[in-house]
Each structure stands twice: as C-alpha cells, then as structure tokens.
Amino acid sequence: MENMSAAKRLLRSKLFSLAAVTAVVVLIFYLIRRSYLGVDNIRGILNSMSLSGTIGVGMACLLIGGGVDLAAGAEGCFGGVMVALLISKAGAPWPVALVAVILIGAAIGAFNAFLINVLNFMGFIATIGVSSMLQGIINIITKARNISISDRGFWSIGTVAVANLFTLPFMIMAALVVVYGIILSRTRFGRTVYMCGGNRRAARLSGLNPKKISTILYINCGALASLGGAILAARMHSGSPKAVLGSELDAITAAVLGGVSFMGGAGNMGGCFIGLLLLCSFNNGLISVKLASYWTIVAQGVLLIAALIADYFNVRARARELKAAGA
Amino acid sequence: MDTYLEFRGIGKSFPGVQALDDISFTVSGGRVCAILGENGAGKSTLLKILSGDIQPGAGGVYINGAEQRFTSPYQAIRSGISVIYQERQLIPAMNVMENIFLGDIPAGRAGFVDRAELRGRTQEIIDSFGLPIHPLELVGRLPVAYQQMVEIMKAYRRNSKIIAFDEPTASLTDSEISILFELIGKLRNDGKIVLYVSHRLSEIFQITDEIVVLKDGRFVKTLETRETDEQELITAMVGRDIGDTYSGLKRNDRYGETLLEVSHLETAAVHDISFELKSGEILGLSGLVGAGRTEVVRAIFGADAIISGEIKLEGKPVHFKKPGDAIAAGIALCPEDRKEQGLVLLRSIRDNITAPVLDKVRKGLFLDKKAEDEVAGDAIKKYSIKTPSSDKPVLELSGGNQQKVILGRWTSSKMVTKVLILDEPTKGIDVGTKAEVYRIVCDFARDGIGVIFISSELTEVINVADRIIVMRNGRITGEVRREEASEESVLALAMSE
C-alpha cells in the first residue's frame, strides 16, 4: 500500500472521483442538449458559482474549523440590501458602500462568535437564531421590496468579463478559493484551523487557542457572505430581501460534496471548488433540459445523499483495508 | 431454599487486555458481599456482565443453579438483577413514582396511566422504607442521596433478587450514608443478595458479611468480614510478583535545582496541594481513580481554573491562563485520554508533533514542510514509531505508537520542556511498549527534565517514580520514597480515612 504508484493514488483520491463524477454529469447534459456547453451557458454556470462560492469559501473554512454558520444566507441578504441602501438612499460612492458592507458582515460574524465562544451556545442553534433575526430586520427596513440601484459603476462588477466567459464575480470567487486554499494548506493559521476542528480539546492542550480560531472564522464567514450578497446585488441591479436566502445550504452542500467533514478537521479548497462546480453544473443542467423547478430541488437532495453514500462506502473500504493490514 | 448467585469461570478479554480470567464465586441470599480490588482489577467489568451490559467471553452467571444468558440489560432486569451505578439511571424530568415504575407503569384498559394506582403503590414502597419523599416530586430536584434511594426503591419494586451497588457512597454525606446503610440492611433482612463495590474499607467492615477480592482480573479469595482485618485485605489485593521489567532501568541519581513549587493549591476539585519537583526527578502521583490526580496537573498546566495558591517555576511565580502559556514556559502534559484529549486523530503524525512549535517551523508566512518533516522524523526515529511516513494519520497507529507521538511532540528538538507531566501514559498499551515507556521516562530524567508520573497501576508507580505522593478525595494523604515504598504502604495511604 505504501508503494502505491502515483497514478493509482490519483485514481483512489476523493478529488479525482469527484472530478470524474462532474465530468460524467456534464457529458450527460451535453448529450441531451448540445447548447449546454455553449459559451453562454458555460458563462451562466460559472456566474452561478460566484454566490454560493463566495459564501462557500467562508463556510468551508468554518466547517473545517469545527463550526457552522446557518445565518450565512441571511448575512448575504443583509449585505445585498445594505449595499443597495447605502448607494441609492445614502448616496455613498459604491467602493465605500462595498467596504462598509463587508465590515457589517464581519460585525454580524463577531456577534455569532460572541454567542458561541463567550456564551458557549451551540453554533448550529445560535446561528439559526441570528438568521431569523436578520431576516426580520431585512424585511422591516425594505418593507419586503427590492431596493434598486442605478449606479452604473457598481453594475460593472456584474458585467465585466474576460474572454466573454469568466465574469468578474466568478473571478473574485476563484481568487478567494486560491487565496484561502493557500492559507489553509500552507500557513500556521490554516494548520491551526485543521487541528482545532479535528479535536478542540487536544488542540487546546497542545497550546493552540480554539476559541480565537473559531472567532476569526465566524467573522470571516460573515464578511465573505456579505460580500457575496453585495456582488449579487451588483449583478441584479438591486438589493433583494430574499434572493440570497438558502444559499448557506448550497454552500454547505458544495463543501460536503467536496470532501469537507461536517465534524470538522478535514477537507480542502480544491475539493470545495469541484464540489461547487458539480452542484452548479448539475442545477444548470436540470434547468437547461427544462425539468420543472421543483424537481431541481429534489435532484439536489439526491446528489447530496448520493455523495454521502459514496463517502460511506469509501470509509468502509478504508477501514477494511486497515484491518487487513493489521494496523 | 435461599436464592444463590454463582459466577462460574467468567472470562472476558478486550483487545490487548484480559479484563477477567476464570472468576468463580458464589453469594447466597441475605448476605451483603463486597467486591474489592485495585483499579483495573475487573470489578466494573464483572458488574457489567451481571447487568447484561456486556457478555462474558467464557463461563456464565447462574442463579439457583440455572445459567443466565443476558444479551441486554433488559433481560438481566427481568431475571431479577438490578445494578445501581454511580451515574444514576433515572429520568430527572419525571417524578418519583414514574421513575420507580419506569417500564412497568400501571395503565387502564385504554392505555391511560392509572395515576391513583401508581401513586398508591409508590406510597406503599416509600412507607415501607420509611423515607420522607413525596411520590410527585421531580427526581431532578431531589438531593443526590435521595435519588439513590429512588434507585433502590426501583430495584425493590421490580422485586429484584440481586441488587449490586457500584461505589454508592462516592457522592454522599455521612448522614446520607447512614440512611443508605439502613436500606441495605433492610434488603439483607428481606433475603436479597447484595453486591457492594467500594474502595472504602471502613464501609466494607461496617456493612458487609463477606468480601471477594479480585486482582488483575483474577479471583484471589473470599474472606469473612468478621474474621479479617485491613492488613489482610490490602495484602490480598496487591499480592503479586514483580517482574524484572523495572530492574534494568537506568535511573537518574543526580537531581538539579528545584523546578516546580506548588503551594496550597486550591481548585474546585483539589484542596491544599503542596509539593516540589526537582530537575531530573520522577515524581509519582498515586491514588485511586477520582482522587484528584488529573485535576492537580490540569490546574498546573493552565487547563483548569485555580481558586487560590501559588505555583513557582524555577523560583518565579507563574500564572497560566491557558495551556498555551504553560507550554511557552516549558511545561508539557500528556493527558490521560490520548484519543479524546491528546491527539487530533484525523491529522498526520507530523501535524500532531509540530502543533505547539508551528512558529518555529515556518519561513515567513508559510510553514516549512521540510523543517516540519525533520522535527517529526526525529521523533519517529528516537521513539521507533512504527510508520512508513510522517504523513500517516495518527488514527491508523496502535495505542502505543500514538502515545509515542505525544511524547515526541513534547520532546522534539524545537521544544524546551522543563517539566513533563504524564497522566496514565501506559493505559491500554501492551507490556512491551510499557517497558519502552519506562525507559523513555528514565531517559527524560537523566536529561534533567522534571517528570510527574501519574499512574493507577501501583507496581508501575512505585518502581518508576523516585518519590510518590498519594492522594485521596482531592487531598494529599502522604508521601513515600521509592526505597521505602511498597504497594501496601501506598494503597493504605490511598484508602485511609
């Protein structure tokens, strides 16, 4: 087993099997409908990755570090609405509004971190509460209506594209994936995230500071979610009180598809990216073959459960292998 | 004819450990029988077999000569066995009568609970024990002692023939204990078989009729309580040959300066703890499970809050708010439960070894993989950890190798460890690796590290440590040097009242 060739190791790796599944999914949709791989549709897929991806980067780091933020969708929504209000109602220049909104997201993340690390509430429950609070506030300040943005400079975030294929929202997301990928795999902070997520008590007794790490990750997740919401507002030319809701579940789904453990301590950004690509090509494909939209929700659930089942068999096979090796 | 309970040739092994080996003895009705033994003698395993929680690997339990095969606690209860554990098996949010009749609540034809019947029958039981408890009281609101009474009444209601107690007095006050003993007396007069597991010798002499002594999973002897004394019991508990594992150890005979000074340390769990540790010294910390040994070292390490008292490291007072501070000052702890607290099992050997020294293995912003592999590789070589590479998740290592990864973490080339605390370092590892750990510990001492060595195995602690501090109920009860230490003397301190 130790002398496994590089090729064999690649074949065995989770990342490779995930990429293979993605390729098969894309191929099937292509065979059903040739326009699936047309430039316009590919751009659509990549663009659709930007929202759940931007939120997903923060979420994946948090999951690896042993936390979860179920308010991420509401945080994104709040970001979109706030950026629209700041530009349209307060007349702020859009770069200022964008920075302000990221800071607002960070502040909400800090509130989550306070509930979880100071008051010791469970992340799962605390963030459900925060999500509900935020959704209510959003509806009060917008009266449940979209807030339109007429600043063309801000629109350009959604329209600029390289080679008519890679839009700016996609590239921002891709850049975040790369930067956070490097932070996780190569820096001291990244290593600490894995150790604290893998076993909080052992990490603390090894001299690491799990509460500090968790706090940073919640703040980071809030900031990125808010950024994601603001970018969506730029694409839609308005801040919507509900467009981003539920995207925390897409972010979690993509991360788990990509091999992030819900228990913490395992996963990486490369996997998350492919997981996201799979999720978005799948959703887009279901729409492009004109499946009724309710069925896409069913199919998404099937995809996630299929990934969990595949993982279950993977883990069992590994356990058997270890037993056979007498370890 | 009286009921009698017989254990016949009971054996049970867990991976790497023979927990029970050919245990046979008989107890008859109307008798209170103590089961006595050191930590790890097999008392809990025996109770678990009796309660149907686990199944014996060999032999069986017989009641009145008929073999009982329990595949679940439910079956044991049906056969008239109630085991009352330290952690009470009650539902705190339900009231006394519901708890007593749990699993057998009287109901009318339509399935509705017959509350009047339930309450009447509960009151009868309470009256027969003469207790001041109300049937409608929530169990969670009762004092601990009364919760235990509810457990006993539950066993009584089930008409259990055999009632076993596991350390029942551990959390009771003196007056509560006397109520408990009255109840046990009543059970005896009713012809029940009472098994009583406790470390407290004085109680055993007060309440039991006979004493079964276990040792390393084997039956030693049964003694009549009236005909024996404390000395005979302790000898029976420890009597064994000491192998030559220890004679070959190269000990350190030259101590350096005083490293660690603890004075009047007080936490929620331990009281008035004072001791000193010199450089190059191995200080054993002994006592029964729950005596407060782990709590003492966790407080020193900054893992638990300190109420009062002073800790000095190399003469300077120190206040550690978190383990990271203690590590930075040169104190390291190998925790007692290595899977729960020692290691991040999913991560590699390298990640686990370099965790406390990440600052010293980086180049600028990034971690230096090469430097990390060097640090991990050193430990792998030094302690001959069996692994093809430092990339292997520690999950896939054996218990002994996992323990060596933790030792490697604290003694890597990048660490400056002055005081090394080992909490049960040989728990659950095989004999060969144990001997290796002893050698490593003596090496540490010769390198000038001050070692605090906690162990529940008496032979181990009196043979490895230079000096042994014995604790009981959160306090230090005595200190012995290795030359004058015997298992008897340490055990006497650990159990003394």
PDB file of C-alpha atoms in Angstrom, chain A residues 1-2 182 185-188 191-192 194-195 198-199 201-209 264-266 318 322 327, chain B residues 301-303 323-324 327 339-344 346-347 351 354-356 358-359 365-367 372 388 396 409-410:
ATOM      1  CA  MET A   1       0.000   0.000   0.000  1.00  0.00           C
ATOM      2  CA  GLU A   2       2.871   2.321   0.845  1.00  0.00           C
ATOM      3  CA  ILE A 182      -3.085  28.562   0.295  1.00  0.00           C
ATOM      4  CA  SER A 185      -2.737  24.320   3.365  1.00  0.00           C
ATOM      5  CA  ARG A 186       0.412  26.316   3.932  1.00  0.00           C
ATOM      6  CA  THR A 187       0.148  28.744   6.812  1.00  0.00           C
ATOM      7  CA  ARG A 188       0.335  28.346  10.543  1.00  0.00           C
ATOM      8  CA  ARG A 191      -2.897  24.286  10.214  1.00  0.00           C
ATOM      9  CA  THR A 192      -4.390  25.548  13.452  1.00  0.00           C
ATOM     10  CA  TYR A 194      -7.499  21.850  10.974  1.00  0.00           C
ATOM     11  CA  MET A 195      -6.182  20.927  14.433  1.00  0.00           C
ATOM     12  CA  GLY A 198     -10.278  17.893  14.340  1.00  0.00           C
ATOM     13  CA  ASN A 199     -10.177  17.857  18.131  1.00  0.00           C
ATOM     14  CA  ARG A 201      -9.676  19.690  23.444  1.00  0.00           C
ATOM     15  CA  ALA A 202      -6.484  18.132  22.151  1.00  0.00           C
ATOM     16  CA  ALA A 203      -5.670  21.310  20.218  1.00  0.00           C
ATOM     17  CA  ARG A 204      -6.096  23.397  23.356  1.00  0.00           C
ATOM     18  CA  LEU A 205      -3.891  21.059  25.392  1.00  0.00           C
ATOM     19  CA  SER A 206      -1.285  21.341  22.617  1.00  0.00           C
ATOM     20  CA  GLY A 207      -1.118  25.082  23.206  1.00  0.00           C
ATOM     21  CA  LEU A 208      -3.411  26.229  20.392  1.00  0.00           C
ATOM     22  CA  ASN A 209      -6.325  28.590  21.012  1.00  0.00           C
ATOM     23  CA  GLY A 264     -14.517  19.327  11.294  1.00  0.00           C
ATOM     24  CA  GLY A 265     -10.827  18.799  10.666  1.00  0.00           C
ATOM     25  CA  ALA A 266     -10.948  17.505   7.087  1.00  0.00           C
ATOM     26  CA  ARG A 318     -10.581   2.074   4.017  1.00  0.00           C
ATOM     27  CA  LEU A 322      -6.576  -1.115   7.577  1.00  0.00           C
ATOM     28  CA  ALA A 327      -2.854  -1.818  11.864  1.00  0.00           C
TER      29      ALA A 327
ATOM     30  CA  PHE B 301      -0.963  23.244  33.191  1.00  0.00           C
ATOM     31  CA  GLY B 302      -3.461  26.107  32.975  1.00  0.00           C
ATOM     32  CA  ALA B 303      -6.250  23.862  31.719  1.00  0.00           C
ATOM     33  CA  PRO B 323      -2.307  25.614  28.339  1.00  0.00           C
ATOM     34  CA  GLY B 324      -0.504  27.642  25.660  1.00  0.00           C
ATOM     35  CA  ILE B 327       3.782  25.264  27.196  1.00  0.00           C
ATOM     36  CA  LYS B 339      -7.742   9.907  21.855  1.00  0.00           C
ATOM     37  CA  GLU B 340     -10.070  12.464  23.383  1.00  0.00           C
ATOM     38  CA  GLN B 341      -7.547  14.994  24.636  1.00  0.00           C
ATOM     39  CA  GLY B 342      -4.109  14.137  23.361  1.00  0.00           C
ATOM     40  CA  LEU B 343      -4.308  13.790  19.609  1.00  0.00           C
ATOM     41  CA  VAL B 344      -6.128  15.090  16.589  1.00  0.00           C
ATOM     42  CA  LEU B 346      -7.611  12.653  11.620  1.00  0.00           C
ATOM     43  CA  ARG B 347      -4.386  14.593  11.189  1.00  0.00           C
ATOM     44  CA  ASP B 351       0.758  17.807  12.275  1.00  0.00           C
ATOM     45  CA  THR B 354       4.558  20.185  15.364  1.00  0.00           C
ATOM     46  CA  ALA B 355       1.325  21.667  16.765  1.00  0.00           C
ATOM     47  CA  PRO B 356       2.981  23.501  19.686  1.00  0.00           C
ATOM     48  CA  LEU B 358       4.403  25.899  14.445  1.00  0.00           C
ATOM     49  CA  ASP B 359       6.079  29.263  14.956  1.00  0.00           C
ATOM     50  CA  LEU B 365       4.189  33.401   6.115  1.00  0.00           C
ATOM     51  CA  PHE B 366       4.312  29.761   5.182  1.00  0.00           C
ATOM     52  CA  LEU B 367       5.012  26.583   7.082  1.00  0.00           C
ATOM     53  CA  GLU B 372       8.402  20.037   9.910  1.00  0.00           C
ATOM     54  CA  PRO B 388       6.044   4.407   6.755  1.00  0.00           C
ATOM     55  CA  GLU B 396      -4.116   4.452  11.932  1.00  0.00           C
ATOM     56  CA  ARG B 409       5.532  16.298  20.472  1.00  0.00           C
ATOM     57  CA  TRP B 410       6.789  17.406  23.881  1.00  0.00           C
TER      58      TRP B 410
END
